[in-house]
PDB file of N, CA, C and O in Angstrom:
ATOM      1  N   UNK A 180       0.809  -1.184   0.000  1.00 96.00           N
ATOM      2  CA  UNK A 180       0.000   0.000   0.000  1.00 96.00           C
ATOM      3  C   UNK A 180       0.850   1.244   0.000  1.00 96.00           C
ATOM      4  O   UNK A 180       2.080   1.177  -0.027  1.00 96.00           O
ATOM      5  N   UNK A 181       0.195   2.387   0.054  1.00 97.00           N
ATOM      6  CA  UNK A 181       0.876   3.687   0.101  1.00 97.00           C
ATOM      7  C   UNK A 181       0.665   4.320   1.466  1.00 97.00           C
ATOM      8  O   UNK A 181      -0.420   4.256   2.024  1.00 97.00           O
ATOM      9  N   UNK A 182       1.715   4.940   1.966  1.00 98.00           N
ATOM     10  CA  UNK A 182       1.632   5.626   3.251  1.00 98.00           C
ATOM     11  C   UNK A 182       0.823   6.913   3.087  1.00 98.00           C
ATOM     12  O   UNK A 182       1.112   7.724   2.216  1.00 98.00           O
ATOM     13  N   UNK A 183      -0.196   7.073   3.930  1.00 97.00           N
ATOM     14  CA  UNK A 183      -0.974   8.309   3.978  1.00 97.00           C
ATOM     15  C   UNK A 183      -0.420   9.268   5.025  1.00 97.00           C
ATOM     16  O   UNK A 183      -0.430  10.476   4.842  1.00 97.00           O
ATOM     17  N   UNK A 184       0.022   8.698   6.151  1.00 98.00           N
ATOM     18  CA  UNK A 184       0.498   9.521   7.268  1.00 98.00           C
ATOM     19  C   UNK A 184       1.550   8.764   8.047  1.00 98.00           C
ATOM     20  O   UNK A 184       1.447   7.555   8.237  1.00 98.00           O
ATOM     21  N   UNK A 185       2.560   9.491   8.482  1.00 98.00           N
ATOM     22  CA  UNK A 185       3.573   8.953   9.394  1.00 98.00           C
ATOM     23  C   UNK A 185       3.497   9.785  10.668  1.00 98.00           C
ATOM     24  O   UNK A 185       3.641  10.999  10.622  1.00 98.00           O
ATOM     25  N   UNK A 186       3.254   9.125  11.781  1.00 98.00           N
ATOM     26  CA  UNK A 186       3.176   9.820  13.056  1.00 98.00           C
ATOM     27  C   UNK A 186       4.267   9.246  13.966  1.00 98.00           C
ATOM     28  O   UNK A 186       4.051   8.252  14.662  1.00 98.00           O
ATOM     29  N   UNK A 187       5.453   9.878  13.917  1.00 96.00           N
ATOM     30  CA  UNK A 187       6.595   9.400  14.703  1.00 96.00           C
ATOM     31  C   UNK A 187       6.398   9.674  16.196  1.00 96.00           C
ATOM     32  O   UNK A 187       6.949   8.968  17.029  1.00 96.00           O
ATOM     33  N   UNK A 188       5.606  10.679  16.520  1.00 96.00           N
ATOM     34  CA  UNK A 188       5.362  11.000  17.930  1.00 96.00           C
ATOM     35  C   UNK A 188       4.547   9.900  18.620  1.00 96.00           C
ATOM     36  O   UNK A 188       4.814   9.515  19.755  1.00 96.00           O
ATOM     37  N   UNK A 189       3.516   9.403  17.932  1.00 98.00           N
ATOM     38  CA  UNK A 189       2.653   8.362  18.495  1.00 98.00           C
ATOM     39  C   UNK A 189       2.946   6.975  17.929  1.00 98.00           C
ATOM     40  O   UNK A 189       2.200   6.025  18.187  1.00 98.00           O
ATOM     41  N   UNK A 190       3.994   6.856  17.127  1.00 98.00           N
ATOM     42  CA  UNK A 190       4.498   5.575  16.616  1.00 98.00           C
ATOM     43  C   UNK A 190       3.477   4.781  15.799  1.00 98.00           C
ATOM     44  O   UNK A 190       3.167   3.634  16.129  1.00 98.00           O
ATOM     45  N   UNK A 191       2.963   5.397  14.739  1.00 98.00           N
ATOM     46  CA  UNK A 191       2.112   4.646  13.824  1.00 98.00           C
ATOM     47  C   UNK A 191       2.208   5.225  12.420  1.00 98.00           C
ATOM     48  O   UNK A 191       2.669   6.347  12.223  1.00 98.00           O
ATOM     49  N   UNK A 192       1.783   4.402  11.449  1.00 98.00           N
ATOM     50  CA  UNK A 192       1.619   4.868  10.072  1.00 98.00           C
ATOM     51  C   UNK A 192       0.224   4.478   9.611  1.00 98.00           C
ATOM     52  O   UNK A 192      -0.329   3.470  10.061  1.00 98.00           O
ATOM     53  N   UNK A 193      -0.347   5.293   8.740  1.00 98.00           N
ATOM     54  CA  UNK A 193      -1.604   4.951   8.074  1.00 98.00           C
ATOM     55  C   UNK A 193      -1.261   4.556   6.655  1.00 98.00           C
ATOM     56  O   UNK A 193      -0.538   5.276   5.952  1.00 98.00           O
ATOM     57  N   UNK A 194      -1.778   3.406   6.232  1.00 98.00           N
ATOM     58  CA  UNK A 194      -1.501   2.885   4.898  1.00 98.00           C
ATOM     59  C   UNK A 194      -2.820   2.621   4.192  1.00 98.00           C
ATOM     60  O   UNK A 194      -3.742   2.031   4.765  1.00 98.00           O
ATOM     61  N   UNK A 195      -2.909   3.057   2.939  1.00 97.00           N
ATOM     62  CA  UNK A 195      -4.099   2.800   2.131  1.00 97.00           C
ATOM     63  C   UNK A 195      -3.735   1.751   1.082  1.00 97.00           C
ATOM     64  O   UNK A 195      -2.657   1.811   0.479  1.00 97.00           O
ATOM     65  N   UNK A 196      -4.615   0.781   0.912  1.00 91.00           N
ATOM     66  CA  UNK A 196      -4.409  -0.251  -0.105  1.00 91.00           C
ATOM     67  C   UNK A 196      -5.330   0.030  -1.276  1.00 91.00           C
ATOM     68  O   UNK A 196      -6.450   0.520  -1.109  1.00 91.00           O
ATOM     69  N   UNK A 197      -4.861  -0.269  -2.459  1.00 87.00           N
ATOM     70  CA  UNK A 197      -5.661  -0.168  -3.683  1.00 87.00           C
ATOM     71  C   UNK A 197      -6.214   1.228  -3.931  1.00 87.00           C
ATOM     72  O   UNK A 197      -7.259   1.384  -4.546  1.00 87.00           O
ATOM     73  N   UNK A 198      -5.564   2.261  -3.416  1.00 83.00           N
ATOM     74  CA  UNK A 198      -5.984   3.654  -3.590  1.00 83.00           C
ATOM     75  C   UNK A 198      -7.439   3.890  -3.194  1.00 83.00           C
ATOM     76  O   UNK A 198      -8.117   4.753  -3.726  1.00 83.00           O
ATOM     77  N   UNK A 199      -7.926   3.113  -2.249  1.00 87.00           N
ATOM     78  CA  UNK A 199      -9.300   3.214  -1.787  1.00 87.00           C
ATOM     79  C   UNK A 199      -9.271   3.621  -0.312  1.00 87.00           C
ATOM     80  O   UNK A 199      -8.882   2.824   0.538  1.00 87.00           O
ATOM     81  N   UNK A 200      -9.672   4.854  -0.005  1.00 87.00           N
ATOM     82  CA  UNK A 200      -9.570   5.356   1.370  1.00 87.00           C
ATOM     83  C   UNK A 200     -10.344   4.523   2.379  1.00 87.00           C
ATOM     84  O   UNK A 200     -10.044   4.547   3.574  1.00 87.00           O
ATOM     85  N   UNK A 201     -11.347   3.776   1.932  1.00 89.00           N
ATOM     86  CA  UNK A 201     -12.068   2.910   2.861  1.00 89.00           C
ATOM     87  C   UNK A 201     -11.234   1.674   3.220  1.00 89.00           C
ATOM     88  O   UNK A 201     -11.607   0.923   4.107  1.00 89.00           O
ATOM     89  N   UNK A 202     -10.125   1.484   2.527  1.00 93.00           N
ATOM     90  CA  UNK A 202      -9.224   0.359   2.779  1.00 93.00           C
ATOM     91  C   UNK A 202      -7.936   0.857   3.438  1.00 93.00           C
ATOM     92  O   UNK A 202      -6.839   0.548   3.002  1.00 93.00           O
ATOM     93  N   UNK A 203      -8.097   1.670   4.487  1.00 97.00           N
ATOM     94  CA  UNK A 203      -6.972   2.245   5.227  1.00 97.00           C
ATOM     95  C   UNK A 203      -6.759   1.463   6.516  1.00 97.00           C
ATOM     96  O   UNK A 203      -7.712   1.091   7.187  1.00 97.00           O
ATOM     97  N   UNK A 204      -5.493   1.223   6.851  1.00 97.00           N
ATOM     98  CA  UNK A 204      -5.136   0.494   8.069  1.00 97.00           C
ATOM     99  C   UNK A 204      -4.101   1.312   8.839  1.00 97.00           C
ATOM    100  O   UNK A 204      -3.187   1.879   8.244  1.00 97.00           O
ATOM    101  N   UNK A 205      -4.265   1.350  10.152  1.00 98.00           N
ATOM    102  CA  UNK A 205      -3.263   1.982  11.024  1.00 98.00           C
ATOM    103  C   UNK A 205      -2.357   0.879  11.543  1.00 98.00           C
ATOM    104  O   UNK A 205      -2.822  -0.087  12.164  1.00 98.00           O
ATOM    105  N   UNK A 206      -1.052   1.016  11.279  1.00 98.00           N
ATOM    106  CA  UNK A 206      -0.073   0.056  11.775  1.00 98.00           C
ATOM    107  C   UNK A 206       0.696   0.701  12.914  1.00 98.00           C
ATOM    108  O   UNK A 206       1.312   1.752  12.748  1.00 98.00           O
ATOM    109  N   UNK A 207       0.610   0.078  14.084  1.00 98.00           N
ATOM    110  CA  UNK A 207       1.308   0.563  15.263  1.00 98.00           C
ATOM    111  C   UNK A 207       2.746   0.035  15.232  1.00 98.00           C
ATOM    112  O   UNK A 207       2.971  -1.151  15.017  1.00 98.00           O
ATOM    113  N   UNK A 208       3.689   0.948  15.426  1.00 98.00           N
ATOM    114  CA  UNK A 208       5.113   0.640  15.335  1.00 98.00           C
ATOM    115  C   UNK A 208       5.704   0.609  16.736  1.00 98.00           C
ATOM    116  O   UNK A 208       5.564   1.566  17.498  1.00 98.00           O
ATOM    117  N   UNK A 209       6.352  -0.509  17.063  1.00 97.00           N
ATOM    118  CA  UNK A 209       6.994  -0.653  18.366  1.00 97.00           C
ATOM    119  C   UNK A 209       8.505  -0.723  18.228  1.00 97.00           C
ATOM    120  O   UNK A 209       9.052  -0.697  17.123  1.00 97.00           O
ATOM    121  N   UNK A 210       9.194  -0.840  19.346  1.00 96.00           N
ATOM    122  CA  UNK A 210      10.654  -0.939  19.341  1.00 96.00           C
ATOM    123  C   UNK A 210      11.139  -2.157  18.560  1.00 96.00           C
ATOM    124  O   UNK A 210      12.235  -2.144  18.000  1.00 96.00           O
ATOM    125  N   UNK A 211      10.319  -3.194  18.524  1.00 97.00           N
ATOM    126  CA  UNK A 211      10.720  -4.428  17.841  1.00 97.00           C
ATOM    127  C   UNK A 211      10.378  -4.417  16.343  1.00 97.00           C
ATOM    128  O   UNK A 211      10.750  -5.327  15.619  1.00 97.00           O
ATOM    129  N   UNK A 212       9.676  -3.402  15.867  1.00 98.00           N
ATOM    130  CA  UNK A 212       9.314  -3.319  14.449  1.00 98.00           C
ATOM    131  C   UNK A 212      10.562  -3.038  13.621  1.00 98.00           C
ATOM    132  O   UNK A 212      11.304  -2.102  13.894  1.00 98.00           O
ATOM    133  N   UNK A 213      10.780  -3.859  12.613  1.00 98.00           N
ATOM    134  CA  UNK A 213      11.919  -3.675  11.707  1.00 98.00           C
ATOM    135  C   UNK A 213      11.445  -2.826  10.526  1.00 98.00           C
ATOM    136  O   UNK A 213      10.474  -3.182   9.860  1.00 98.00           O
ATOM    137  N   UNK A 214      12.137  -1.724  10.267  1.00 98.00           N
ATOM    138  CA  UNK A 214      11.792  -0.824   9.156  1.00 98.00           C
ATOM    139  C   UNK A 214      12.983  -0.801   8.211  1.00 98.00           C
ATOM    140  O   UNK A 214      14.115  -0.541   8.634  1.00 98.00           O
ATOM    141  N   UNK A 215      12.732  -1.091   6.914  1.00 98.00           N
ATOM    142  CA  UNK A 215      13.816  -1.203   5.940  1.00 98.00           C
ATOM    143  C   UNK A 215      13.537  -0.378   4.701  1.00 98.00           C
ATOM    144  O   UNK A 215      12.388  -0.231   4.280  1.00 98.00           O
ATOM    145  N   UNK A 216      14.626   0.120   4.088  1.00 97.00           N
ATOM    146  CA  UNK A 216      14.489   0.797   2.806  1.00 97.00           C
ATOM    147  C   UNK A 216      14.417  -0.251   1.692  1.00 97.00           C
ATOM    148  O   UNK A 216      14.385  -1.457   1.975  1.00 97.00           O
ATOM    149  N   UNK A 217      14.422   0.174   0.437  1.00 96.00           N
ATOM    150  CA  UNK A 217      14.261  -0.777  -0.673  1.00 96.00           C
ATOM    151  C   UNK A 217      15.458  -1.702  -0.831  1.00 96.00           C
ATOM    152  O   UNK A 217      15.365  -2.723  -1.504  1.00 96.00           O
ATOM    153  N   UNK A 218      16.580  -1.374  -0.188  1.00 97.00           N
ATOM    154  CA  UNK A 218      17.778  -2.216  -0.259  1.00 97.00           C
ATOM    155  C   UNK A 218      17.920  -3.136   0.953  1.00 97.00           C
ATOM    156  O   UNK A 218      18.910  -3.847   1.081  1.00 97.00           O
ATOM    157  N   UNK A 219      16.939  -3.089   1.863  1.00 97.00           N
ATOM    158  CA  UNK A 219      16.984  -3.936   3.046  1.00 97.00           C
ATOM    159  C   UNK A 219      17.769  -3.347   4.201  1.00 97.00           C
ATOM    160  O   UNK A 219      17.998  -4.018   5.207  1.00 97.00           O
ATOM    161  N   UNK A 220      18.190  -2.085   4.085  1.00 98.00           N
ATOM    162  CA  UNK A 220      18.910  -1.428   5.172  1.00 98.00           C
ATOM    163  C   UNK A 220      17.917  -0.874   6.180  1.00 98.00           C
ATOM    164  O   UNK A 220      16.882  -0.327   5.799  1.00 98.00           O
ATOM    165  N   UNK A 221      18.264  -1.000   7.458  1.00 98.00           N
ATOM    166  CA  UNK A 221      17.382  -0.501   8.518  1.00 98.00           C
ATOM    167  C   UNK A 221      17.338   1.014   8.500  1.00 98.00           C
ATOM    168  O   UNK A 221      18.357   1.674   8.324  1.00 98.00           O
ATOM    169  N   UNK A 222      16.117   1.544   8.673  1.00 98.00           N
ATOM    170  CA  UNK A 222      15.918   2.982   8.762  1.00 98.00           C
ATOM    171  C   UNK A 222      14.988   3.264   9.939  1.00 98.00           C
ATOM    172  O   UNK A 222      14.414   2.352  10.531  1.00 98.00           O
ATOM    173  N   UNK A 223      14.827   4.534  10.263  1.00 97.00           N
ATOM    174  CA  UNK A 223      13.944   4.935  11.361  1.00 97.00           C
ATOM    175  C   UNK A 223      12.557   5.281  10.825  1.00 97.00           C
ATOM    176  O   UNK A 223      12.386   5.643   9.667  1.00 97.00           O
ATOM    177  N   UNK A 224      11.574   5.225  11.700  1.00 98.00           N
ATOM    178  CA  UNK A 224      10.200   5.579  11.349  1.00 98.00           C
ATOM    179  C   UNK A 224      10.139   6.984  10.762  1.00 98.00           C
ATOM    180  O   UNK A 224       9.428   7.233   9.793  1.00 98.00           O
ATOM    181  N   UNK A 225      10.905   7.902  11.318  1.00 96.00           N
ATOM    182  CA  UNK A 225      10.883   9.288  10.861  1.00 96.00           C
ATOM    183  C   UNK A 225      11.395   9.453   9.425  1.00 96.00           C
ATOM    184  O   UNK A 225      11.189  10.498   8.818  1.00 96.00           O
ATOM    185  N   UNK A 226      12.030   8.428   8.872  1.00 97.00           N
ATOM    186  CA  UNK A 226      12.524   8.496   7.496  1.00 97.00           C
ATOM    187  C   UNK A 226      11.455   8.088   6.479  1.00 97.00           C
ATOM    188  O   UNK A 226      11.657   8.248   5.280  1.00 97.00           O
ATOM    189  N   UNK A 227      10.337   7.563   6.950  1.00 98.00           N
ATOM    190  CA  UNK A 227       9.221   7.252   6.053  1.00 98.00           C
ATOM    191  C   UNK A 227       8.423   8.527   5.817  1.00 98.00           C
ATOM    192  O   UNK A 227       8.311   9.366   6.707  1.00 98.00           O
ATOM    193  N   UNK A 228       7.868   8.658   4.614  1.00 97.00           N
ATOM    194  CA  UNK A 228       7.088   9.850   4.274  1.00 97.00           C
ATOM    195  C   UNK A 228       5.823   9.433   3.524  1.00 97.00           C
ATOM    196  O   UNK A 228       5.780   8.375   2.889  1.00 97.00           O
ATOM    197  N   UNK A 229       4.772  10.268   3.602  1.00 97.00           N
ATOM    198  CA  UNK A 229       3.550   9.975   2.854  1.00 97.00           C
ATOM    199  C   UNK A 229       3.847   9.825   1.359  1.00 97.00           C
ATOM    200  O   UNK A 229       4.696  10.521   0.800  1.00 97.00           O
ATOM    201  N   UNK A 230       3.148   8.872   0.750  1.00 96.00           N
ATOM    202  CA  UNK A 230       3.318   8.614  -0.676  1.00 96.00           C
ATOM    203  C   UNK A 230       4.194   7.426  -0.982  1.00 96.00           C
ATOM    204  O   UNK A 230       4.120   6.860  -2.080  1.00 96.00           O
ATOM    205  N   UNK A 231       5.046   7.013  -0.029  1.00 97.00           N
ATOM    206  CA  UNK A 231       5.905   5.855  -0.255  1.00 97.00           C
ATOM    207  C   UNK A 231       5.075   4.581  -0.322  1.00 97.00           C
ATOM    208  O   UNK A 231       4.107   4.419   0.417  1.00 97.00           O
ATOM    209  N   UNK A 232       5.481   3.674  -1.198  1.00 97.00           N
ATOM    210  CA  UNK A 232       4.857   2.350  -1.235  1.00 97.00           C
ATOM    211  C   UNK A 232       5.601   1.452  -0.258  1.00 97.00           C
ATOM    212  O   UNK A 232       6.830   1.429  -0.245  1.00 97.00           O
ATOM    213  N   UNK A 233       4.844   0.724   0.550  1.00 98.00           N
ATOM    214  CA  UNK A 233       5.437  -0.165   1.551  1.00 98.00           C
ATOM    215  C   UNK A 233       4.707  -1.503   1.571  1.00 98.00           C
ATOM    216  O   UNK A 233       3.549  -1.613   1.171  1.00 98.00           O
ATOM    217  N   UNK A 234       5.421  -2.494   2.050  1.00 98.00           N
ATOM    218  CA  UNK A 234       4.824  -3.802   2.343  1.00 98.00           C
ATOM    219  C   UNK A 234       4.968  -3.979   3.846  1.00 98.00           C
ATOM    220  O   UNK A 234       6.065  -3.836   4.389  1.00 98.00           O
ATOM    221  N   UNK A 235       3.856  -4.278   4.514  1.00 98.00           N
ATOM    222  CA  UNK A 235       3.865  -4.379   5.974  1.00 98.00           C
ATOM    223  C   UNK A 235       3.511  -5.802   6.382  1.00 98.00           C
ATOM    224  O   UNK A 235       2.477  -6.340   5.982  1.00 98.00           O
ATOM    225  N   UNK A 236       4.390  -6.409   7.169  1.00 98.00           N
ATOM    226  CA  UNK A 236       4.094  -7.693   7.788  1.00 98.00           C
ATOM    227  C   UNK A 236       3.530  -7.361   9.159  1.00 98.00           C
ATOM    228  O   UNK A 236       4.151  -6.617   9.931  1.00 98.00           O
ATOM    229  N   UNK A 237       2.345  -7.880   9.439  1.00 97.00           N
ATOM    230  CA  UNK A 237       1.651  -7.493  10.675  1.00 97.00           C
ATOM    231  C   UNK A 237       0.964  -8.691  11.303  1.00 97.00           C
ATOM    232  O   UNK A 237       0.914  -9.775  10.729  1.00 97.00           O
ATOM    233  N   UNK A 238       0.410  -8.463  12.478  1.00 96.00           N
ATOM    234  CA  UNK A 238      -0.305  -9.523  13.200  1.00 96.00           C
ATOM    235  C   UNK A 238      -1.515  -9.986  12.389  1.00 96.00           C
ATOM    236  O   UNK A 238      -2.021  -9.258  11.533  1.00 96.00           O
ATOM    237  N   UNK A 239      -1.994 -11.187  12.679  1.00 95.00           N
ATOM    238  CA  UNK A 239      -3.149 -11.745  11.975  1.00 95.00           C
ATOM    239  C   UNK A 239      -4.454 -11.075  12.375  1.00 95.00           C
ATOM    240  O   UNK A 239      -5.453 -11.220  11.685  1.00 95.00           O
ATOM    241  N   UNK A 240      -4.453 -10.355  13.477  1.00 94.00           N
ATOM    242  CA  UNK A 240      -5.681  -9.728  13.965  1.00 94.00           C
ATOM    243  C   UNK A 240      -5.643  -8.220  13.740  1.00 94.00           C
ATOM    244  O   UNK A 240      -4.575  -7.632  13.603  1.00 94.00           O
ATOM    245  N   UNK A 241      -6.831  -7.626  13.687  1.00 94.00           N
ATOM    246  CA  UNK A 241      -6.983  -6.174  13.615  1.00 94.00           C
ATOM    247  C   UNK A 241      -8.123  -5.773  14.532  1.00 94.00           C
ATOM    248  O   UNK A 241      -9.055  -6.539  14.728  1.00 94.00           O
ATOM    249  N   UNK A 242      -8.039  -4.550  15.046  1.00 95.00           N
ATOM    250  CA  UNK A 242      -9.120  -4.060  15.892  1.00 95.00           C
ATOM    251  C   UNK A 242     -10.348  -3.781  15.027  1.00 95.00           C
ATOM    252  O   UNK A 242     -10.250  -3.659  13.808  1.00 95.00           O
ATOM    253  N   UNK A 243     -11.486  -3.644  15.675  1.00 94.00           N
ATOM    254  CA  UNK A 243     -12.727  -3.333  14.961  1.00 94.00           C
ATOM    255  C   UNK A 243     -12.923  -1.824  14.816  1.00 94.00           C
ATOM    256  O   UNK A 243     -13.984  -1.371  14.419  1.00 94.00           O
ATOM    257  N   UNK A 244     -11.904  -1.044  15.134  1.00 94.00           N
ATOM    258  CA  UNK A 244     -12.016   0.415  15.051  1.00 94.00           C
ATOM    259  C   UNK A 244     -11.957   0.887  13.597  1.00 94.00           C
ATOM    260  O   UNK A 244     -11.708   0.115  12.689  1.00 94.00           O
ATOM    261  N   UNK A 245     -12.202   2.172  13.410  1.00 93.00           N
ATOM    262  CA  UNK A 245     -12.095   2.771  12.083  1.00 93.00           C
ATOM    263  C   UNK A 245     -11.024   3.848  12.166  1.00 93.00           C
ATOM    264  O   UNK A 245     -11.216   4.829  12.883  1.00 93.00           O
ATOM    265  N   UNK A 246      -9.900   3.720  11.491  1.00 96.00           N
ATOM    266  CA  UNK A 246      -9.520   2.554  10.690  1.00 96.00           C
ATOM    267  C   UNK A 246      -9.081   1.397  11.591  1.00 96.00           C
ATOM    268  O   UNK A 246      -8.716   1.621  12.751  1.00 96.00           O
ATOM    269  N   UNK A 247      -9.103   0.192  11.048  1.00 97.00           N
ATOM    270  CA  UNK A 247      -8.614  -0.946  11.824  1.00 97.00           C
ATOM    271  C   UNK A 247      -7.130  -0.763  12.147  1.00 97.00           C
ATOM    272  O   UNK A 247      -6.410  -0.100  11.400  1.00 97.00           O
ATOM    273  N   UNK A 248      -6.702  -1.347  13.263  1.00 98.00           N
ATOM    274  CA  UNK A 248      -5.314  -1.230  13.705  1.00 98.00           C
ATOM    275  C   UNK A 248      -4.704  -2.607  13.900  1.00 98.00           C
ATOM    276  O   UNK A 248      -5.407  -3.549  14.267  1.00 98.00           O
ATOM    277  N   UNK A 249      -3.394  -2.672  13.655  1.00 98.00           N
ATOM    278  CA  UNK A 249      -2.665  -3.909  13.861  1.00 98.00           C
ATOM    279  C   UNK A 249      -1.213  -3.564  14.156  1.00 98.00           C
ATOM    280  O   UNK A 249      -0.689  -2.590  13.606  1.00 98.00           O
ATOM    281  N   UNK A 250      -0.552  -4.344  15.020  1.00 98.00           N
ATOM    282  CA  UNK A 250       0.870  -4.093  15.245  1.00 98.00           C
ATOM    283  C   UNK A 250       1.692  -4.519  14.029  1.00 98.00           C
ATOM    284  O   UNK A 250       1.436  -5.571  13.443  1.00 98.00           O
ATOM    285  N   UNK A 251       2.662  -3.690  13.658  1.00 98.00           N
ATOM    286  CA  UNK A 251       3.538  -3.996  12.525  1.00 98.00           C
ATOM    287  C   UNK A 251       4.777  -4.725  13.028  1.00 98.00           C
ATOM    288  O   UNK A 251       5.402  -4.301  13.999  1.00 98.00           O
ATOM    289  N   UNK A 252       5.140  -5.830  12.351  1.00 98.00           N
ATOM    290  CA  UNK A 252       6.359  -6.553  12.667  1.00 98.00           C
ATOM    291  C   UNK A 252       7.507  -6.054  11.772  1.00 98.00           C
ATOM    292  O   UNK A 252       8.633  -5.938  12.222  1.00 98.00           O
ATOM    293  N   UNK A 253       7.180  -5.809  10.499  1.00 98.00           N
ATOM    294  CA  UNK A 253       8.179  -5.330   9.540  1.00 98.00           C
ATOM    295  C   UNK A 253       7.523  -4.388   8.543  1.00 98.00           C
ATOM    296  O   UNK A 253       6.429  -4.667   8.062  1.00 98.00           O
ATOM    297  N   UNK A 254       8.206  -3.301   8.246  1.00 98.00           N
ATOM    298  CA  UNK A 254       7.761  -2.362   7.223  1.00 98.00           C
ATOM    299  C   UNK A 254       8.905  -2.242   6.222  1.00 98.00           C
ATOM    300  O   UNK A 254      10.039  -1.927   6.609  1.00 98.00           O
ATOM    301  N   UNK A 255       8.611  -2.529   4.979  1.00 98.00           N
ATOM    302  CA  UNK A 255       9.659  -2.473   3.958  1.00 98.00           C
ATOM    303  C   UNK A 255       9.204  -1.614   2.790  1.00 98.00           C
ATOM    304  O   UNK A 255       8.115  -1.823   2.244  1.00 98.00           O
ATOM    305  N   UNK A 256      10.034  -0.659   2.414  1.00 97.00           N
ATOM    306  CA  UNK A 256       9.739   0.167   1.244  1.00 97.00           C
ATOM    307  C   UNK A 256       9.830  -0.705  -0.006  1.00 97.00           C
ATOM    308  O   UNK A 256      10.670  -1.588  -0.100  1.00 97.00           O
ATOM    309  N   UNK A 257       8.916  -0.457  -0.954  1.00 96.00           N
ATOM    310  CA  UNK A 257       8.950  -1.159  -2.248  1.00 96.00           C
ATOM    311  C   UNK A 257       8.923  -0.119  -3.351  1.00 96.00           C
ATOM    312  O   UNK A 257       8.507   1.021  -3.146  1.00 96.00           O
ATOM    313  N   UNK A 258       9.333  -0.523  -4.511  1.00 85.00           N
ATOM    314  CA  UNK A 258       9.382   0.420  -5.647  1.00 85.00           C
ATOM    315  C   UNK A 258       8.005   0.720  -6.167  1.00 85.00           C
ATOM    316  O   UNK A 258       7.124  -0.016  -6.172  1.00 85.00           O
TER     317      UNK A 258
END
């Protein structure tokens, strides 16, 4: 999906899939979340920006909130 918002203060990103705003997910980022650039190098949450395409590995569950939330295990930039 594409990043809509990066909130480094509250440790989350909003990602929209398929360019459909109703398909937005909030991924909560913790100390154990691995964040990588397109070359697999580790980067910080603050280095992500809206508009970037990312692939997020996350928990199998999501909250019933709007938007749904899930903890992120890995966030990787894609081309």
